[in-house]
mmCIF file of C-alpha atoms and ligand atoms in Angstrom:
data_model
loop_
_atom_site.group_PDB
_atom_site.id
_atom_site.type_symbol
_atom_site.label_atom_id
_atom_site.label_comp_id
_atom_site.label_asym_id
_atom_site.label_seq_id
_atom_site.Cartn_x
_atom_site.Cartn_y
_atom_site.Cartn_z
ATOM 1 C CA MET A 1 57.561 -70.042 51.148
ATOM 2 C CA SER A 2 54.558 -68.118 50.591
ATOM 3 C CA GLU A 3 52.718 -65.926 53.334
ATOM 4 C CA PRO A 4 49.653 -68.072 54.917
ATOM 5 C CA PHE A 5 46.556 -66.822 53.622
ATOM 6 C CA LEU A 6 44.515 -66.159 56.462
ATOM 7 C CA VAL A 7 40.607 -65.242 56.507
ATOM 8 C CA LEU A 8 38.208 -64.349 59.184
ATOM 9 C CA GLY A 9 35.199 -65.842 58.123
ATOM 10 C CA ILE A 10 31.659 -64.328 59.389
ATOM 11 C CA GLU A 11 27.957 -65.887 59.292
ATOM 12 C CA THR A 12 25.345 -64.497 60.771
ATOM 13 C CA SER A 13 22.096 -65.765 58.254
ATOM 14 C CA CYS A 14 19.874 -67.171 60.979
ATOM 15 C CA ASP A 15 19.933 -67.867 64.163
ATOM 16 C CA GLU A 16 23.465 -68.688 64.998
ATOM 17 C CA THR A 17 26.270 -65.859 65.320
ATOM 18 C CA SER A 18 29.739 -67.656 63.792
ATOM 19 C CA ALA A 19 33.215 -66.459 63.312
ATOM 20 C CA ALA A 20 36.135 -68.129 62.280
ATOM 21 C CA VAL A 21 39.957 -67.979 61.131
ATOM 22 C CA ILE A 22 40.741 -70.063 58.358
ATOM 23 C CA LYS A 23 44.327 -70.551 56.846
ATOM 24 C CA ASP A 24 44.337 -71.100 53.459
ATOM 25 C CA GLY A 25 40.715 -71.994 52.755
ATOM 26 C CA THR A 26 40.847 -76.064 54.610
ATOM 27 C CA GLN A 27 42.999 -75.427 58.078
ATOM 28 C CA VAL A 28 40.494 -74.106 61.219
ATOM 29 C CA LEU A 29 42.445 -72.103 63.674
ATOM 30 C CA SER A 30 39.009 -71.343 65.166
ATOM 31 C CA ASN A 31 34.986 -71.836 64.598
ATOM 32 C CA ILE A 32 32.907 -70.158 67.041
ATOM 33 C CA ILE A 33 29.631 -70.735 67.156
ATOM 34 C CA ALA A 34 27.073 -68.937 69.652
ATOM 35 C CA SER A 35 23.651 -70.757 68.877
ATOM 36 C CA GLN A 36 20.495 -69.133 69.169
ATOM 37 C CA ILE A 37 18.526 -72.192 69.115
ATOM 38 C CA ASP A 38 17.104 -71.998 73.059
ATOM 39 C CA TRP A 39 15.799 -68.550 72.749
ATOM 40 C CA HIS A 40 13.668 -69.291 69.384
ATOM 41 C CA ARG A 41 12.564 -73.299 70.556
ATOM 42 C CA LYS A 42 9.118 -72.012 72.544
ATOM 43 C CA PHE A 43 8.300 -70.180 69.291
ATOM 44 C CA GLY A 44 8.832 -73.134 67.516
ATOM 45 C CA GLY A 45 11.108 -71.611 64.613
ATOM 46 C CA VAL A 46 13.279 -68.935 64.410
ATOM 47 C CA VAL A 47 11.923 -65.193 65.080
ATOM 48 C CA PRO A 48 13.515 -62.935 62.974
ATOM 49 C CA GLU A 49 13.162 -59.651 65.093
ATOM 50 C CA ILE A 50 15.223 -62.028 68.061
ATOM 51 C CA ALA A 51 18.026 -63.019 65.684
ATOM 52 C CA SER A 52 18.621 -59.725 64.824
ATOM 53 C CA ARG A 53 19.090 -58.463 68.543
ATOM 54 C CA LYS A 54 20.704 -61.671 69.245
ATOM 55 C CA HIS A 55 23.470 -61.310 66.278
ATOM 56 C CA VAL A 56 24.241 -57.139 68.080
ATOM 57 C CA GLU A 57 24.964 -58.834 71.168
ATOM 58 C CA LEU A 58 26.878 -61.952 70.021
ATOM 59 C CA ILE A 59 28.568 -60.285 67.049
ATOM 60 C CA ASN A 60 31.719 -58.438 69.001
ATOM 61 C CA PRO A 61 32.444 -61.299 71.641
ATOM 62 C CA VAL A 62 32.030 -63.975 69.087
ATOM 63 C CA ILE A 63 34.388 -62.132 66.783
ATOM 64 C CA ASN A 64 36.953 -61.739 69.626
ATOM 65 C CA LYS A 65 36.987 -64.724 70.757
ATOM 66 C CA ALA A 66 37.561 -66.199 66.990
ATOM 67 C CA LEU A 67 41.095 -64.112 67.205
ATOM 68 C CA ILE A 68 42.218 -65.381 70.569
ATOM 69 C CA GLU A 69 41.575 -69.172 69.922
ATOM 70 C CA ALA A 70 43.292 -68.756 66.658
ATOM 71 C CA GLY A 71 45.985 -66.921 67.808
ATOM 72 C CA VAL A 72 45.942 -64.045 65.942
ATOM 73 C CA ASN A 73 45.412 -60.368 65.488
ATOM 74 C CA TYR A 74 43.827 -58.566 63.073
ATOM 75 C CA GLN A 75 47.025 -56.934 61.458
ATOM 76 C CA ASP A 76 47.874 -61.074 60.606
ATOM 77 C CA LEU A 77 44.789 -61.248 58.755
ATOM 78 C CA SER A 78 44.796 -61.401 54.632
ATOM 79 C CA ALA A 79 40.841 -60.474 54.508
ATOM 80 C CA VAL A 80 37.388 -60.541 55.864
ATOM 81 C CA ALA A 81 34.817 -62.907 54.423
ATOM 82 C CA VAL A 82 30.842 -62.478 55.406
ATOM 83 C CA THR A 83 27.310 -64.504 54.268
ATOM 84 C CA TYR A 84 25.768 -61.496 52.348
ATOM 85 C CA GLY A 85 22.702 -63.846 51.421
ATOM 86 C CA PRO A 86 20.807 -66.058 51.307
ATOM 87 C CA GLY A 87 18.933 -65.576 54.897
ATOM 88 C CA LEU A 88 17.437 -63.413 57.180
ATOM 89 C CA VAL A 89 18.023 -59.757 56.172
ATOM 90 C CA GLY A 90 18.736 -58.219 59.565
ATOM 91 C CA GLY A 91 20.934 -61.054 60.667
ATOM 92 C CA LEU A 92 22.839 -60.554 57.529
ATOM 93 C CA LEU A 93 23.229 -56.981 57.782
ATOM 94 C CA VAL A 94 24.649 -57.356 61.545
ATOM 95 C CA GLY A 95 27.400 -59.478 60.323
ATOM 96 C CA ILE A 96 28.049 -57.234 57.185
ATOM 97 C CA SER A 97 28.147 -54.139 59.382
ATOM 98 C CA ALA A 98 30.980 -55.946 61.594
ATOM 99 C CA ALA A 99 32.731 -57.255 58.471
ATOM 100 C CA LYS A 100 32.908 -53.748 56.869
ATOM 101 C CA ALA A 101 34.252 -52.022 60.228
ATOM 102 C CA ILE A 102 37.069 -54.735 59.880
ATOM 103 C CA ALA A 103 37.811 -54.643 56.436
ATOM 104 C CA TYR A 104 38.027 -50.399 56.438
ATOM 105 C CA ALA A 105 39.762 -50.401 59.847
ATOM 106 C CA HIS A 106 42.724 -52.442 58.921
ATOM 107 C CA ASN A 107 42.711 -52.123 55.587
ATOM 108 C CA LEU A 108 41.531 -55.969 54.504
ATOM 109 C CA PRO A 109 39.687 -57.412 51.317
ATOM 110 C CA LEU A 110 36.202 -57.351 52.012
ATOM 111 C CA ILE A 111 34.653 -60.736 50.312
ATOM 112 C CA ALA A 112 31.428 -61.613 49.715
ATOM 113 C CA VAL A 113 30.298 -65.271 50.367
ATOM 114 C CA ASN A 114 26.952 -67.208 49.315
ATOM 115 C CA HIS A 115 26.273 -68.800 52.160
ATOM 116 C CA ILE A 116 25.094 -72.107 50.442
ATOM 117 C CA GLU A 117 28.610 -72.075 48.890
ATOM 118 C CA GLY A 118 30.051 -71.679 52.336
ATOM 119 C CA HIS A 119 28.054 -75.541 52.790
ATOM 120 C CA ILE A 120 29.356 -76.675 49.904
ATOM 121 C CA TYR A 121 33.103 -75.842 51.238
ATOM 122 C CA ALA A 122 32.802 -77.380 54.138
ATOM 123 C CA ASN A 123 33.516 -80.502 52.396
ATOM 124 C CA PHE A 124 37.356 -79.060 51.650
ATOM 125 C CA ILE A 125 37.573 -78.181 55.368
ATOM 126 C CA SER A 126 37.111 -81.919 55.950
ATOM 127 C CA TYR A 127 38.861 -82.972 53.177
ATOM 128 C CA SER A 128 41.199 -80.954 51.417
ATOM 129 C CA LYS A 129 42.060 -83.134 48.318
ATOM 130 C CA LEU A 130 39.143 -83.268 47.015
ATOM 131 C CA GLU A 131 39.398 -83.091 42.673
ATOM 132 C CA PRO A 132 36.313 -82.623 40.400
ATOM 133 C CA PRO A 133 34.552 -83.722 38.643
ATOM 134 C CA LEU A 134 31.919 -83.949 41.078
ATOM 135 C CA ILE A 135 28.370 -83.889 41.980
ATOM 136 C CA CYS A 136 27.284 -82.063 45.105
ATOM 137 C CA LEU A 137 23.941 -82.399 46.881
ATOM 138 C CA THR A 138 23.030 -79.427 49.206
ATOM 139 C CA VAL A 139 20.183 -79.867 51.671
ATOM 140 C CA SER A 140 19.481 -77.393 53.921
ATOM 141 C CA GLY A 141 16.526 -75.250 55.906
ATOM 142 C CA GLY A 142 16.086 -72.792 52.794
ATOM 143 C CA HIS A 143 17.705 -74.981 49.743
ATOM 144 C CA THR A 144 17.806 -78.318 48.004
ATOM 145 C CA ASP A 145 20.286 -78.120 45.225
ATOM 146 C CA LEU A 146 21.962 -80.359 43.270
ATOM 147 C CA LEU A 147 25.452 -79.600 41.477
ATOM 148 C CA TYR A 148 28.079 -80.744 39.007
ATOM 149 C CA PHE A 149 31.414 -79.361 39.381
ATOM 150 C CA GLU A 150 33.942 -79.602 36.343
ATOM 151 C CA LYS A 151 36.360 -77.686 38.139
ATOM 152 C CA LEU A 152 36.944 -76.302 41.131
ATOM 153 C CA GLY A 153 35.221 -72.818 42.129
ATOM 154 C CA SER A 154 32.485 -73.033 39.131
ATOM 155 C CA TYR A 155 29.742 -75.418 39.256
ATOM 156 C CA GLN A 156 26.650 -76.363 37.092
ATOM 157 C CA ILE A 157 22.879 -76.406 38.894
ATOM 158 C CA LEU A 158 21.714 -79.433 37.965
ATOM 159 C CA GLY A 159 18.388 -79.247 39.754
ATOM 160 C CA ARG A 160 16.768 -77.602 42.886
ATOM 161 C CA THR A 161 13.399 -77.760 44.903
ATOM 162 C CA LYS A 162 10.403 -76.637 43.008
ATOM 163 C CA ASP A 163 8.832 -75.848 46.163
ATOM 164 C CA ASP A 164 10.116 -76.824 49.943
ATOM 165 C CA ALA A 165 13.618 -77.461 51.042
ATOM 166 C CA ALA A 166 13.908 -80.754 52.444
ATOM 167 C CA GLY A 167 15.146 -79.729 55.803
ATOM 168 C CA GLU A 168 11.911 -77.182 55.863
ATOM 169 C CA ALA A 169 10.104 -80.222 55.228
ATOM 170 C CA PHE A 170 11.688 -82.025 57.943
ATOM 171 C CA ASP A 171 10.985 -79.087 60.132
ATOM 172 C CA LYS A 172 7.279 -78.274 59.052
ATOM 173 C CA VAL A 173 6.712 -81.956 59.464
ATOM 174 C CA ALA A 174 8.097 -82.150 63.081
ATOM 175 C CA ARG A 175 6.402 -79.201 64.383
ATOM 176 C CA VAL A 176 2.670 -80.816 63.284
ATOM 177 C CA MET A 177 4.057 -83.915 65.143
ATOM 178 C CA GLU A 178 4.559 -81.878 68.016
ATOM 179 C CA LEU A 179 8.413 -82.689 68.180
ATOM 180 C CA GLY A 180 10.090 -79.713 68.442
ATOM 181 C CA TYR A 181 12.538 -77.214 66.955
ATOM 182 C CA PRO A 182 14.864 -77.851 65.038
ATOM 183 C CA GLY A 183 12.789 -80.830 63.594
ATOM 184 C CA GLY A 184 15.263 -82.434 61.215
ATOM 185 C CA PRO A 185 17.377 -83.659 64.708
ATOM 186 C CA ALA A 186 13.749 -85.099 66.155
ATOM 187 C CA ILE A 187 12.889 -86.744 63.540
ATOM 188 C CA ASP A 188 16.215 -88.361 62.227
ATOM 189 C CA LYS A 189 16.340 -89.672 66.371
ATOM 190 C CA LEU A 190 12.042 -90.670 66.513
ATOM 191 C CA ALA A 191 12.807 -92.550 63.342
ATOM 192 C CA ARG A 192 15.463 -94.960 64.405
ATOM 193 C CA LYS A 193 12.644 -96.554 66.475
ATOM 194 C CA GLY A 194 10.239 -96.624 63.673
ATOM 195 C CA ASP A 195 8.918 -98.996 61.013
ATOM 196 C CA PRO A 196 9.650 -96.946 57.252
ATOM 197 C CA THR A 197 7.141 -99.049 55.710
ATOM 198 C CA GLY A 198 4.541 -98.277 58.162
ATOM 199 C CA VAL A 199 2.803 -95.250 56.338
ATOM 200 C CA ASP A 200 2.486 -95.235 53.187
ATOM 201 C CA LEU A 201 3.297 -92.155 51.806
ATOM 202 C CA PRO A 202 4.269 -90.706 48.086
ATOM 203 C CA ARG A 203 7.966 -89.571 46.823
ATOM 204 C CA PRO A 204 7.061 -86.785 44.551
ATOM 205 C CA MET A 205 9.148 -86.259 41.231
ATOM 206 C CA ILE A 206 11.239 -89.077 42.284
ATOM 207 C CA ASP A 207 10.926 -90.955 38.637
ATOM 208 C CA SER A 208 10.938 -87.163 36.607
ATOM 209 C CA PRO A 209 13.455 -87.281 34.048
ATOM 210 C CA ASP A 210 14.998 -83.920 35.261
ATOM 211 C CA TYR A 211 17.203 -83.392 38.727
ATOM 212 C CA ASP A 212 14.719 -81.511 40.344
ATOM 213 C CA PHE A 213 12.548 -81.843 43.925
ATOM 214 C CA SER A 214 9.473 -81.579 45.403
ATOM 215 C CA PHE A 215 8.755 -81.839 49.266
ATOM 216 C CA SER A 216 5.729 -79.919 49.886
ATOM 217 C CA GLY A 217 3.238 -82.824 48.441
ATOM 218 C CA LEU A 218 5.053 -84.912 50.957
ATOM 219 C CA LYS A 219 4.568 -82.774 53.489
ATOM 220 C CA THR A 220 1.135 -82.856 52.819
ATOM 221 C CA ALA A 221 0.213 -86.179 52.628
ATOM 222 C CA VAL A 222 1.907 -86.212 56.187
ATOM 223 C CA LEU A 223 -0.415 -83.767 57.218
ATOM 224 C CA ASN A 224 -3.831 -85.640 55.925
ATOM 225 C CA TYR A 225 -2.469 -88.498 57.491
ATOM 226 C CA ILE A 226 -2.663 -86.674 60.628
ATOM 227 C CA ASN A 227 -5.758 -85.123 60.040
ATOM 228 C CA HIS A 228 -7.331 -88.546 59.286
ATOM 229 C CA LYS A 229 -6.285 -90.159 61.761
ATOM 230 C CA LYS A 230 -7.546 -87.546 64.669
ATOM 231 C CA GLN A 231 -11.131 -87.381 62.987
ATOM 232 C CA LYS A 232 -11.214 -91.136 63.633
ATOM 233 C CA GLN A 233 -9.647 -90.655 67.036
ATOM 234 C CA GLU A 234 -7.090 -92.748 66.582
ATOM 235 C CA GLU A 235 -3.642 -92.697 67.904
ATOM 236 C CA ILE A 236 -0.617 -91.513 65.559
ATOM 237 C CA PRO A 237 1.951 -94.260 65.425
ATOM 238 C CA LYS A 238 4.488 -91.262 65.579
ATOM 239 C CA ALA A 239 7.734 -93.369 65.286
ATOM 240 C CA ASP A 240 6.497 -95.262 62.247
ATOM 241 C CA LEU A 241 5.133 -91.495 60.580
ATOM 242 C CA ALA A 242 8.703 -90.025 61.418
ATOM 243 C CA ALA A 243 10.401 -93.019 59.934
ATOM 244 C CA SER A 244 8.429 -93.093 56.535
ATOM 245 C CA PHE A 245 8.630 -89.355 56.323
ATOM 246 C CA GLN A 246 12.361 -89.546 56.355
ATOM 247 C CA GLN A 247 12.248 -93.163 54.155
ATOM 248 C CA ALA A 248 10.401 -91.067 51.903
ATOM 249 C CA VAL A 249 12.258 -87.537 51.783
ATOM 250 C CA VAL A 250 15.903 -90.047 51.617
ATOM 251 C CA ASP A 251 14.516 -92.227 48.815
ATOM 252 C CA ILE A 252 14.154 -89.167 46.565
ATOM 253 C CA LEU A 253 17.267 -87.337 47.406
ATOM 254 C CA VAL A 254 19.656 -90.522 46.722
ATOM 255 C CA THR A 255 17.953 -91.426 43.532
ATOM 256 C CA LYS A 256 18.573 -88.032 41.827
ATOM 257 C CA VAL A 257 21.967 -87.974 43.127
ATOM 258 C CA ILE A 258 22.336 -91.523 41.624
ATOM 259 C CA LYS A 259 21.035 -90.333 38.622
ATOM 260 C CA ALA A 260 22.914 -87.171 38.332
ATOM 261 C CA ALA A 261 26.576 -89.507 39.344
ATOM 262 C CA LYS A 262 25.699 -91.702 36.555
ATOM 263 C CA ASP A 263 24.803 -89.224 34.038
ATOM 264 C CA LYS A 264 27.601 -87.080 34.884
ATOM 265 C CA GLU A 265 30.077 -90.434 35.046
ATOM 266 C CA VAL A 266 32.041 -88.516 38.271
ATOM 267 C CA LYS A 267 34.124 -90.746 40.995
ATOM 268 C CA THR A 268 33.278 -88.637 43.532
ATOM 269 C CA VAL A 269 30.043 -87.477 45.754
ATOM 270 C CA LEU A 270 29.468 -84.840 48.375
ATOM 271 C CA LEU A 271 26.532 -83.695 50.409
ATOM 272 C CA SER A 272 26.872 -80.609 52.376
ATOM 273 C CA GLY A 273 24.097 -78.332 54.418
ATOM 274 C CA GLY A 274 22.023 -79.164 57.683
ATOM 275 C CA VAL A 275 20.092 -82.181 56.367
ATOM 276 C CA ALA A 276 23.675 -84.068 55.535
ATOM 277 C CA SER A 277 23.706 -84.709 59.178
ATOM 278 C CA ASN A 278 20.899 -87.201 58.658
ATOM 279 C CA ASP A 279 22.074 -90.303 59.582
ATOM 280 C CA GLN A 280 20.170 -92.069 57.272
ATOM 281 C CA LEU A 281 20.872 -90.115 54.080
ATOM 282 C CA ARG A 282 24.451 -90.876 55.173
ATOM 283 C CA ARG A 283 23.888 -94.051 55.415
ATOM 284 C CA GLU A 284 21.735 -95.309 52.491
ATOM 285 C CA LEU A 285 24.069 -92.799 50.232
ATOM 286 C CA THR A 286 27.244 -94.684 51.055
ATOM 287 C CA THR A 287 25.842 -97.979 49.967
ATOM 288 C CA LYS A 288 24.387 -97.137 46.916
ATOM 289 C CA VAL A 289 27.686 -94.835 46.415
ATOM 290 C CA LYS A 290 30.079 -97.872 47.324
ATOM 291 C CA GLU A 291 27.710 -100.000 44.260
ATOM 292 C CA LEU A 292 29.126 -97.940 41.902
ATOM 293 C CA GLY A 293 32.586 -98.238 43.023
ATOM 294 C CA LEU A 294 32.205 -94.209 43.780
ATOM 295 C CA GLU A 295 33.197 -92.354 46.958
ATOM 296 C CA LEU A 296 30.865 -90.359 49.415
ATOM 297 C CA TYR A 297 32.257 -87.447 51.609
ATOM 298 C CA TYR A 298 30.185 -85.565 53.810
ATOM 299 C CA PRO A 299 31.448 -82.623 56.184
ATOM 300 C CA GLU A 300 32.155 -83.455 60.058
ATOM 301 C CA ALA A 301 28.876 -82.922 62.180
ATOM 302 C CA GLN A 302 29.808 -79.668 63.128
ATOM 303 C CA LEU A 303 30.649 -78.063 59.631
ATOM 304 C CA CYS A 304 26.983 -79.543 58.223
ATOM 305 C CA THR A 305 24.981 -76.974 60.401
ATOM 306 C CA ASP A 306 25.869 -73.090 59.737
ATOM 307 C CA ASN A 307 29.238 -71.759 60.621
ATOM 308 C CA ALA A 308 31.726 -69.728 60.159
ATOM 309 C CA ALA A 309 34.823 -71.450 59.040
ATOM 310 C CA MET A 310 32.716 -72.802 55.712
ATOM 311 C CA ILE A 311 32.290 -69.029 54.813
ATOM 312 C CA GLY A 312 35.853 -68.622 55.286
ATOM 313 C CA SER A 313 36.480 -71.435 53.294
ATOM 314 C CA ALA A 314 34.745 -70.702 50.044
ATOM 315 C CA ALA A 315 36.362 -67.038 50.694
ATOM 316 C CA TYR A 316 39.543 -68.818 49.572
ATOM 317 C CA PHE A 317 38.613 -70.948 46.980
ATOM 318 C CA LYS A 318 36.749 -67.198 45.565
ATOM 319 C CA TRP A 319 39.690 -65.365 45.938
ATOM 320 C CA GLN A 320 41.585 -67.415 44.367
ATOM 321 C CA LEU A 321 39.551 -67.526 41.082
ATOM 322 C CA ASP A 322 38.923 -63.777 40.806
ATOM 323 C CA GLN A 323 40.687 -61.459 43.743
ATOM 324 C CA LYS A 324 37.874 -59.144 43.498
ATOM 325 C CA PRO A 325 37.303 -57.752 46.642
ATOM 326 C CA ALA A 326 33.297 -56.897 47.310
ATOM 327 C CA PRO A 327 32.345 -52.870 47.388
ATOM 328 C CA TYR A 328 31.464 -51.384 50.931
ATOM 329 C CA SER A 329 28.238 -50.794 49.131
ATOM 330 C CA LEU A 330 27.677 -54.514 49.775
ATOM 331 C CA ASN A 331 24.167 -55.087 50.848
ATOM 332 C CA ALA A 332 22.251 -58.381 52.345
ATOM 333 C CA LYS A 333 20.556 -59.974 49.726
ATOM 334 C CA PRO A 334 18.144 -62.623 51.634
ATOM 335 C CA ASN A 335 16.752 -64.317 48.235
ATOM 336 C CA LEU A 336 20.528 -65.342 46.982
ATOM 337 C CA ARG A 337 20.632 -68.254 45.096
ATOM 338 C CA LEU A 338 23.299 -70.253 43.663
ATOM 339 C CA GLY A 339 24.394 -69.205 39.934
HETATM 340 O O1 LIG B 401 22.245 -75.805 56.910
HETATM 341 P P1 LIG B 401 21.184 -75.717 57.838
HETATM 342 O O2 LIG B 401 22.264 -75.419 59.477
HETATM 343 O O3 LIG B 401 21.124 -74.068 57.935
HETATM 344 C C1 LIG B 401 20.569 -73.530 56.776
HETATM 345 O O4 LIG B 401 21.361 -73.019 55.999
HETATM 346 O O5 LIG B 401 18.971 -73.850 56.411
HETATM 347 O O6 LIG B 401 20.456 -76.262 58.046
HETATM 348 C C2 LIG B 401 19.129 -76.536 59.126
HETATM 349 C C3 LIG B 401 18.258 -77.669 58.323
HETATM 350 C C4 LIG B 401 17.237 -77.550 59.693
HETATM 351 O O7 LIG B 401 16.091 -77.794 58.515
HETATM 352 C C5 LIG B 401 17.303 -78.567 60.105
HETATM 353 O O8 LIG B 401 16.055 -79.481 60.793
HETATM 354 C C6 LIG B 401 18.083 -79.848 59.439
HETATM 355 O O9 LIG B 401 18.926 -79.330 58.370
HETATM 356 N N1 LIG B 401 18.804 -80.671 60.293
HETATM 357 C C7 LIG B 401 18.281 -81.922 59.965
HETATM 358 C C8 LIG B 401 19.021 -82.633 60.682
HETATM 359 N N2 LIG B 401 20.004 -82.011 61.355
HETATM 360 C C9 LIG B 401 19.738 -80.766 60.653
HETATM 361 N N3 LIG B 401 17.649 -82.852 59.256
HETATM 362 C C10 LIG B 401 17.197 -84.306 59.426
HETATM 363 N N4 LIG B 401 18.443 -84.961 59.971
HETATM 364 C C11 LIG B 401 18.982 -84.498 60.686
HETATM 365 N N5 LIG B 401 19.786 -85.009 61.608
HETATM 366 ZN ZN1 LIG B 402 22.742 -73.198 56.134
#
């Protein structure tokens, strides 16, 4: 039997300091996530300077905890993987520096991982037997990408957002509605009490012939609605507004995913990224996908939002393809895109 491939994954691209040990790409031996949300909440969003400082404080304890919980030493590891973009440059640099130091000190290959690919591979942790061809919708705070996988490890970008990401729209709308940060879970919760037809909102690009998205017009429509209500000194029906906004986002996402699944004739659809935890998105996509006789998968809740297990998993699959370690000159790429 061959030796297990043990990856220490490190993730510091935004406001979670995380380290994980992953065996053979799909088995999570540990996944430590130190969330900084409480430090950022009072500012209504992530403050990059605070995030960098917290990553510096947390990175070593988090890595140590990940190794202890997994019951492994540095000597047992096969590789160190780290997110090198996209994300906040200060945070990325903390993770990259830690990963480089460990790789150098223990003579391990360094594997550079695109954060968005990490979100996609989170699905392979939850379901190790996924087979292409498949469609994957990645929806997070910074990205909305629709991908087609013909085989594992290589994908085609079918479409992406032209302006705001879906999660960004949730966060911005929640902010103007004074629902706090992060906005997605707050809207998700409030929407359960509201009428999704209560406020008439647009669904930009829903019928466009491509697979691209646009959310900034929808966000502006919500802002205009709120301003109009305030001018008339009328009460804002917050639950109905949350439900109507969420319905519009879900309608757009589901329509494009189903169009892609039909056009590409896939049997499997994946959801990934923080917005993949949205209850209504999961429910409506499950129904539509079932109607077509297809299967929908999404990672378990802890693997949807930022975590290092997904980075360790993506690194494993990347390594299987090319076995090319990243150089020690590896730098942070805050605007890294997929493809
Ligand atoms: O993937 P993630 O943790 O970080 C990024 O890579 O951006 O995604 C965070 C985003 C935030 O915009 C957050 O509001 C959104 O995911 N989010 C949600 C939900 N949970 C998190 N959006 C809608 N519904 C949710 N339940
Ligand atoms: Zn993320």
